[in-house]
Each structure stands twice: as structure tokens, then as C-alpha cells.
XYZ file of N, CA, C and O in Angstrom:
408
model
N 86.632 183.884 180.733
C 85.611 182.861 180.903
C 84.257 183.543 180.867
O 84.057 184.573 181.477
N 83.345 182.961 180.139
C 81.983 183.434 180.085
C 81.082 182.323 180.623
O 81.240 181.163 180.249
N 80.169 182.689 181.497
C 79.241 181.705 182.070
C 77.832 182.091 181.669
O 77.385 183.210 181.937
N 77.126 181.184 181.034
C 75.722 181.367 180.682
C 74.897 180.474 181.604
O 75.209 179.294 181.761
N 73.853 181.040 182.189
C 73.028 180.281 183.139
C 71.569 180.344 182.709
O 70.777 181.117 183.256
N 71.189 179.524 181.728
C 69.791 179.534 181.286
C 68.866 178.922 182.334
O 69.287 178.097 183.146
N 67.631 179.350 182.317
C 66.622 178.808 183.206
C 66.194 177.455 182.659
O 65.532 177.370 181.639
N 66.590 176.381 183.329
C 66.398 175.039 182.810
C 65.092 174.361 183.169
O 64.963 173.159 183.027
N 64.117 175.135 183.665
C 62.836 174.538 184.053
C 62.066 174.154 182.805
O 61.767 174.998 181.947
N 61.772 172.884 182.657
C 61.064 172.388 181.489
C 59.708 171.827 181.910
O 59.510 171.491 183.086
N 58.770 171.719 180.976
C 57.445 171.183 181.318
C 57.545 169.735 181.801
O 58.370 168.967 181.321
N 56.695 169.386 182.750
C 56.658 167.999 183.217
C 57.789 167.688 184.181
O 58.374 168.562 184.785
N 58.086 166.408 184.304
C 59.127 165.925 185.206
C 60.495 166.255 184.614
O 60.874 165.718 183.572
N 61.236 167.110 185.277
C 62.528 167.575 184.758
C 63.551 166.461 184.639
O 64.553 166.626 183.944
N 63.344 165.335 185.292
C 64.331 164.252 185.276
C 64.118 163.276 184.106
O 64.927 162.391 183.923
N 63.050 163.442 183.322
C 62.831 162.518 182.213
C 63.734 162.894 181.048
O 64.115 164.062 180.877
N 64.036 161.924 180.220
C 64.886 162.185 179.061
C 64.219 163.165 178.110
O 64.888 164.045 177.545
N 62.896 163.089 177.941
C 62.189 164.043 177.070
C 62.379 165.475 177.545
O 62.606 166.386 176.752
N 62.265 165.675 178.841
C 62.435 167.004 179.418
C 63.866 167.508 179.269
O 64.098 168.668 178.937
N 64.813 166.635 179.491
C 66.225 167.013 179.343
C 66.546 167.325 177.886
O 67.262 168.295 177.595
N 65.976 166.564 176.972
C 66.194 166.847 175.536
C 65.559 168.182 175.145
O 66.101 168.911 174.308
N 64.421 168.528 175.754
C 63.793 169.829 175.485
C 64.728 170.961 175.926
O 64.903 171.958 175.218
N 65.341 170.794 177.103
C 66.307 171.792 177.572
C 67.502 171.847 176.617
O 68.016 172.919 176.321
N 67.940 170.698 176.133
C 69.058 170.654 175.186
C 68.750 171.404 173.892
O 69.599 172.119 173.366
N 67.507 171.265 173.401
C 67.125 171.983 172.194
C 67.203 173.496 172.413
O 67.659 174.236 171.544
N 66.786 173.952 173.591
C 66.875 175.387 173.914
C 68.333 175.815 174.058
O 68.735 176.853 173.537
N 69.124 174.999 174.729
C 70.527 175.328 174.931
C 71.272 175.421 173.595
O 71.953 176.408 173.324
N 71.130 174.394 172.771
C 71.877 174.346 171.508
C 71.259 175.236 170.434
O 71.972 175.768 169.588
N 69.937 175.403 170.466
C 69.268 176.182 169.424
C 69.143 177.655 169.711
O 69.055 178.474 168.775
N 69.153 178.048 170.993
C 68.983 179.455 171.365
C 70.188 180.035 172.101
O 70.701 181.080 171.719
N 70.626 179.361 173.151
C 71.692 179.913 174.001
C 73.039 179.922 173.279
O 73.715 180.955 173.250
N 73.448 178.801 172.690
C 74.730 178.767 171.973
C 74.791 179.849 170.908
O 75.744 180.619 170.878
N 73.804 179.919 170.000
C 73.890 180.943 168.953
C 73.911 182.370 169.510
O 74.639 183.225 169.002
N 73.152 182.652 170.558
C 73.133 183.980 171.153
C 74.499 184.341 171.708
O 75.020 185.439 171.467
N 75.099 183.425 172.466
C 76.415 183.678 173.050
C 77.461 183.840 171.953
O 78.270 184.785 171.982
N 77.456 182.967 170.985
C 78.479 182.994 169.932
C 78.352 184.227 169.046
O 79.334 184.716 168.506
N 77.143 184.772 168.909
C 76.927 185.961 168.109
C 77.338 187.237 168.855
O 77.868 188.166 168.254
N 77.104 187.279 170.154
C 77.277 188.515 170.907
C 78.558 188.628 171.731
O 78.856 189.696 172.257
N 79.280 187.531 171.865
C 80.506 187.533 172.675
C 81.638 186.889 171.894
O 81.410 185.998 171.077
N 82.827 187.336 172.187
C 84.005 186.765 171.509
C 84.412 185.509 172.259
O 85.145 185.543 173.249
N 83.926 184.369 171.797
C 84.218 183.086 172.429
C 84.804 182.142 171.389
O 84.605 182.319 170.201
N 85.543 181.175 171.870
C 86.021 180.100 170.995
C 84.975 178.998 171.057
O 84.878 178.283 172.042
N 84.191 178.889 169.999
C 83.033 177.989 169.970
C 83.450 176.594 169.530
O 83.159 176.162 168.422
N 84.147 175.914 170.427
C 84.533 174.532 170.114
C 84.546 173.710 171.409
O 84.468 174.247 172.505
N 84.593 172.437 171.243
C 84.524 171.494 172.357
C 85.569 171.780 173.429
O 85.269 171.778 174.618
N 86.802 172.013 173.023
C 87.901 172.157 173.960
C 87.745 173.378 174.876
O 88.352 173.457 175.930
N 86.934 174.325 174.470
C 86.738 175.565 175.242
C 85.318 175.686 175.791
O 84.846 176.793 176.052
N 84.658 174.555 175.963
C 83.283 174.586 176.444
C 83.082 173.519 177.513
O 83.555 172.398 177.398
N 82.357 173.904 178.577
C 82.025 172.999 179.671
C 80.533 173.134 179.974
O 79.904 174.123 179.612
N 79.987 172.136 180.637
C 78.608 172.199 181.108
C 78.595 171.660 182.528
O 79.254 170.663 182.833
N 77.886 172.344 183.400
C 77.801 171.934 184.806
C 76.477 172.413 185.370
O 75.879 173.348 184.862
N 76.025 171.749 186.413
C 74.776 172.163 187.031
C 74.652 171.615 188.431
O 75.354 170.701 188.843
N 73.709 172.194 189.162
C 73.425 171.829 190.542
C 71.981 171.361 190.644
O 71.081 171.933 190.030
N 71.748 170.286 191.394
C 70.418 169.740 191.624
C 69.799 169.309 190.291
O 70.410 168.528 189.572
N 68.625 169.837 189.947
C 67.991 169.463 188.689
C 68.918 169.771 187.520
O 69.053 168.976 186.589
N 69.592 170.913 187.565
C 70.533 171.279 186.513
C 71.735 170.349 186.446
O 72.340 170.186 185.402
N 72.069 169.715 187.573
C 73.137 168.725 187.574
C 72.778 167.514 186.728
O 73.583 167.021 185.953
N 71.554 167.043 186.895
C 71.091 165.905 186.079
C 71.011 166.269 184.605
O 71.403 165.492 183.727
N 70.508 167.470 184.330
C 70.415 167.927 182.932
C 71.805 168.054 182.332
O 72.058 167.602 181.216
N 72.718 168.686 183.074
C 74.078 168.892 182.569
C 74.802 167.579 182.346
O 75.484 167.396 181.334
N 74.656 166.661 183.304
C 75.314 165.371 183.189
C 74.831 164.613 181.954
O 75.620 164.121 181.145
N 73.518 164.557 181.797
C 72.943 163.828 180.660
C 73.303 164.485 179.337
O 73.762 163.820 178.406
N 73.101 165.795 179.234
C 73.427 166.487 177.979
C 74.929 166.450 177.703
O 75.340 166.283 176.552
N 75.731 166.597 178.744
C 77.180 166.568 178.544
C 77.679 165.242 178.018
O 78.485 165.184 177.083
N 77.194 164.148 178.588
C 77.633 162.835 178.135
C 77.039 162.449 176.781
O 77.656 161.708 176.028
N 75.860 162.952 176.485
C 75.250 162.656 175.191
C 75.785 163.547 174.081
O 75.516 163.304 172.906
N 76.501 164.590 174.429
C 77.023 165.550 173.444
C 78.496 165.805 173.694
O 78.937 166.948 173.805
N 79.266 164.734 173.753
C 80.689 164.869 174.034
C 81.440 165.558 172.911
O 82.550 166.011 173.090
N 80.793 165.700 171.759
C 81.408 166.461 170.671
C 81.308 167.968 170.938
O 82.034 168.752 170.327
N 80.452 168.386 171.874
C 80.268 169.804 172.175
C 80.953 170.232 173.478
O 81.209 171.426 173.670
N 81.186 169.306 174.406
C 81.718 169.642 175.738
C 82.936 168.796 176.079
O 82.893 167.580 176.009
N 84.013 169.472 176.478
C 85.195 168.758 176.945
C 85.111 168.477 178.438
O 85.778 167.590 178.944
N 84.256 169.227 179.148
C 84.166 169.121 180.598
C 82.707 169.041 181.023
O 81.878 169.791 180.544
N 82.409 168.123 181.942
C 81.058 167.951 182.474
C 81.124 167.927 183.980
O 81.917 167.184 184.568
N 80.297 168.752 184.638
C 80.255 168.789 186.090
C 78.838 168.568 186.583
O 77.896 169.125 186.032
N 78.705 167.746 187.598
C 77.389 167.455 188.180
C 77.493 167.625 189.684
O 78.364 167.023 190.310
N 76.625 168.439 190.255
C 76.703 168.732 191.680
C 75.337 168.481 192.337
O 74.339 169.055 191.941
N 75.310 167.606 193.340
C 74.131 167.328 194.154
C 72.902 166.975 193.325
O 71.803 167.462 193.585
N 73.092 166.148 192.344
C 71.973 165.750 191.489
C 71.299 164.508 192.019
O 71.955 163.597 192.520
N 69.994 164.443 191.893
C 69.238 163.255 192.280
C 68.928 162.354 191.108
O 68.096 161.472 191.203
N 69.609 162.551 189.990
C 69.286 161.807 188.768
C 69.463 160.305 188.924
O 68.792 159.532 188.265
N 70.359 159.870 189.813
C 70.598 158.442 189.949
C 69.565 157.754 190.808
O 69.556 156.551 190.906
N 68.688 158.506 191.440
C 67.642 157.906 192.265
C 66.466 157.395 191.477
O 65.590 156.735 192.008
N 66.446 157.670 190.182
C 65.310 157.255 189.361
C 65.382 155.774 189.048
O 66.453 155.229 188.842
N 64.248 155.129 189.020
C 64.182 153.700 188.714
C 64.788 153.430 187.338
O 64.426 154.062 186.352
N 65.739 152.524 187.273
C 66.345 152.126 185.999
C 67.361 153.106 185.468
O 67.859 152.945 184.368
N 67.703 154.160 186.216
C 68.651 155.160 185.752
C 70.061 154.818 186.232
O 70.280 154.630 187.413
N 70.980 154.718 185.304
C 72.382 154.491 185.633
C 73.212 155.485 184.841
O 72.735 156.074 183.868
N 74.467 155.660 185.220
C 75.293 156.594 184.475
C 75.471 156.138 183.034
O 75.554 156.931 182.126
N 75.522 154.818 182.801
C 75.659 154.335 181.423
C 74.402 154.600 180.603
O 74.476 154.849 179.407
N 73.216 154.580 181.252
C 71.990 154.837 180.506
C 71.901 156.295 180.075
O 71.120 156.636 179.190
N 72.685 157.171 180.686
C 72.675 158.590 180.337
C 73.437 158.849 179.042
O 73.272 159.881 178.413
N 74.320 157.951 178.648
C 75.199 158.156 177.496
C 74.564 157.628 176.231
O 73.893 156.602 176.219
N 74.803 158.342 175.125
C 74.295 157.897 173.847
C 75.020 156.622 173.418
O 74.417 155.702 172.901
N 76.313 156.572 173.635
C 77.113 155.421 173.219
C 77.957 154.966 174.417
O 79.125 155.329 174.524
N 77.355 154.197 175.317
C 78.078 153.804 176.529
C 79.176 152.797 176.258
O 80.010 152.549 177.101
N 79.245 152.230 175.055
C 80.307 151.288 174.743
C 81.673 151.985 174.694
O 82.696 151.333 174.804
N 81.681 153.315 174.519
C 82.933 154.053 174.461
C 83.457 154.465 175.832
O 84.511 155.026 175.958
N 82.684 154.200 176.886
C 83.104 154.566 178.242
C 83.863 153.376 178.826
O 83.359 152.272 178.891
N 85.088 153.623 179.290
C 85.869 152.518 179.852
C 85.259 152.029 181.158
O 84.641 152.811 181.886
N 85.406 150.752 181.478
C 84.900 150.245 182.744
C 85.672 150.861 183.916
O 86.819 151.281 183.749
N 85.030 150.949 185.110
C 85.701 151.549 186.260
C 86.897 150.719 186.721
O 87.068 149.612 186.466
């Protein structure tokens, strides 16, 4: 198992979708290629997870659900992302119609 822990501090309010997408661009454009070039990893969805704590929990949850083609596992720990006005778990997903009802 390899764990990469990028510094997810982005400009502005870290809980906004713009800020989370900025972190995603860094993760997918810089971190993934660096890890895949320098370490022997299986670079596919089934062997990749994303998780985070606090601010990173909100980022991980949003990026994980919006990029289900890249992550088989999503973990969110102690995130305040649901406290935002108008924010729901379905609003975090790109295609919430594919999520089964509870």
C-alpha cells in the first residue's frame, strides 16, 4: 500500500466547489503522474482510494464521488462539508441519479 498525502490547502474558502476542483486538478495533474512514474502501483480504479480528515474529508468526499471512475473507495472523516448552506451529499455527485435511495 502506498499513501500519498498532498497539502490540500487551496486559495479562498476550501469548502467551495471551485476550491475543491483546484485541489482535484493538482491531485490528478501532478500527484497521480508523480506516483505512477516513481512507484510500482496498479494505476486503476480498483486499486485506488481517497480519504481525508476535516477539510480534506470534504475534498476527498466530493472528489471521490465526482470521480468514481478513478476511485473504488471513498472515506470521509470529521468533515464539516454538510454544514454549508444548500450542501447535500447528492449535490456533491456529478450524476446523483446513479446513487440508489437510502
